[in-house]
Amino acid sequence: MFQTRLLDIQKAVQSALDIAVARQPEGPLRAPMHYALQGGKRLRAFLVLESAALYDLPQAQAMPAASAVEALHAFSLVHDDLPCMDDDDLRRGQPTIHVKWDDATAVLAGDALQTLAFELCCDPVLGPPERRIALVEALAKASGAAGMCHGQALDIAAESATTPLSLEQIIDLQAGKTGALISFSARSGAILAGADQSALRAYAEALGLAFQIVDDILDVTGDEAATGKRVGKDADAGKATFVSLLGLDGAQARAAELIETAQDALSGYGARAQNLRDAAQFVISRKT
Amino acid sequence: MFQTRLLDIQKAVQSALDIAVARQPEGPLRAPMHYALQGGKRLRAFLVLESAALYDLPQAQAMPAASAVEALHAFSLVHDDLPCMDDDDLRRGQPTIHVKWDDATAVLAGDALQTLAFELCCDPVLGPPERRIALVEALAKASGAAGMCHGQALDIAAESATTPLSLEQIIDLQAGKTGALISFSARSGAILAGADQSALRAYAEALGLAFQIVDDILDVTGDEAATGKRVGKDADAGKATFVSLLGLDGAQARAAELIETAQDALSGYGARAQNLRDAAQFVISRKT
């Protein structure tokens, strides 16, 4: 059920993103934007659409929000991969944008993908203006100096720090770098419905942290061919990670605990939240 | 009158931007964001506030839109100055962000400034949700692959092109690079009032083109101390500019014509548009 649903969502979101890029005017940024939006697990889009389903919002209505979150995620990857940042030449098994094009194109395509994310949140199909502006505001909080960009800046700073980060600092870093956007995704159904976000916020907070712990585990145990990105980078760089701080077993135990917390947070939604519970299970068992 | 009004706006916008940055959480991006938002002519903020005044919108109501446009402008400057883009080490007479900090900080602070611009457009003081979402949508169109980023990508591509651009291509490039945001600024009063934007659009289109022609003129005739940036760069790089295509006299005549067109477009607003007419005059007579 979960895998089928995820596959369906991957196809539907890819199609929505391809249409959104095709609507952009012809020019040097359309091809790299399109390229940056291919593939990926689409976990964030899944969270958007499943949280919308909790409030009986049809997939077609929530799709621009799902596309927006994937566009924002793609923007962050394109910039994070830049030589002046994480300097990655491989992403989802393919050359990164600055390798396939050049640095300037990667900066500008990333910039335009961030813009696209906000533009998508304006789509009237999402609902009345007050819901759309609430979505824009939540997305802005997830993206900028209070969210993703903040987390990435902390991550870059950590690389040149003389002492490795503490567990508390790593949790703070990840809350920005990956947690903020996962939280936005899981809350977006409640935002679009004008409903209380606290249960979905608690779910997302635990899920986001588990997600990052699993990322750190995969950086140690993962397979380059399966993950589609270079592995062992963090250990090579001497960076503090959840694995270096908690040990491999400790990190796995912590992730498992968090997944349980995430699933428990959804109890008020009953059976209709089963796909979101399964998503939490997926996060801890994923190999890529 | 115009100079006094511009000075007043410069102070008010600076204060609003300083407050907006101070509200961001502590972290590595706050200082570079604050730095990137210092100084500048604030012509775009002026256009926002004066177009709002045409519709009796008080300055305090339109201020978040004026701040948003300056944040978006600052974002574009920080990224344009990067070594992989225009590679400028001086901006407004001060070291650029990647010089004072590093490239990664410049990328991330620019990213967070774009986010801040969209966040500012959500401020309830701007008016009802339908007006704010219209503002977000217009800002997105001015920023991304249909606006500023598109223009900058064309500019970068032109640098490695084997033949210089034609006049038509340069006009297309500038319509994105500077025109789109100037147009947004001038139209924002009408957007916030839910009014017809066509007169302000015509004004802004002529003004934006004149602005870029004057930029090209100043790159030839300007004084580095006064402009606060390196001059003669375009000529040194063998780039086609309005001056190289029209000659210095031809460029000056074209700019003067456009200023007249811009001023004429405001005739329907009568005397209350005098500050916007004076702004057009300022654009052609400016030395920086």
mmCIF file with all atom_site columns, C-alpha atoms in Angstrom, chain A residues 2 42 64 82 129 166 173 180 208 217-218 261:
data_model
loop_
_atom_site.group_PDB
_atom_site.id
_atom_site.type_symbol
_atom_site.label_atom_id
_atom_site.label_alt_id
_atom_site.label_comp_id
_atom_site.label_asym_id
_atom_site.label_entity_id
_atom_site.label_seq_id
_atom_site.pdbx_PDB_ins_code
_atom_site.Cartn_x
_atom_site.Cartn_y
_atom_site.Cartn_z
_atom_site.occupancy
_atom_site.B_iso_or_equiv
_atom_site.pdbx_formal_charge
_atom_site.auth_seq_id
_atom_site.auth_comp_id
_atom_site.auth_asym_id
_atom_site.auth_atom_id
_atom_site.pdbx_PDB_model_num
ATOM 1  C CA . PHE A 1 2   ? 2.639  2.535  1.059  1.00 0.00 ? 2   PHE A CA 1
ATOM 2  C CA . ARG A 1 42  ? 9.493  12.633 -3.088 1.00 0.00 ? 42  ARG A CA 1
ATOM 3  C CA . PRO A 1 64  ? 0.904  22.768 -6.038 1.00 0.00 ? 64  PRO A CA 1
ATOM 4  C CA . LEU A 1 82  ? 28.219 23.857 -5.086 1.00 0.00 ? 82  LEU A CA 1
ATOM 5  C CA . PRO A 1 129 ? -6.260 33.505 -0.353 1.00 0.00 ? 129 PRO A CA 1
ATOM 6  C CA . SER A 1 166 ? 27.857 18.545 20.484 1.00 0.00 ? 166 SER A CA 1
ATOM 7  C CA . LEU A 1 173 ? 21.599 22.131 12.868 1.00 0.00 ? 173 LEU A CA 1
ATOM 8  C CA . ALA A 1 180 ? 12.085 22.647 8.867  1.00 0.00 ? 180 ALA A CA 1
ATOM 9  C CA . GLY A 1 208 ? 12.796 14.824 10.654 1.00 0.00 ? 208 GLY A CA 1
ATOM 10 C CA . ILE A 1 217 ? 23.931 5.950  9.357  1.00 0.00 ? 217 ILE A CA 1
ATOM 11 C CA . LEU A 1 218 ? 23.747 5.539  5.558  1.00 0.00 ? 218 LEU A CA 1
ATOM 12 C CA . THR A 1 261 ? 7.184  8.862  18.807 1.00 0.00 ? 261 THR A CA 1
#
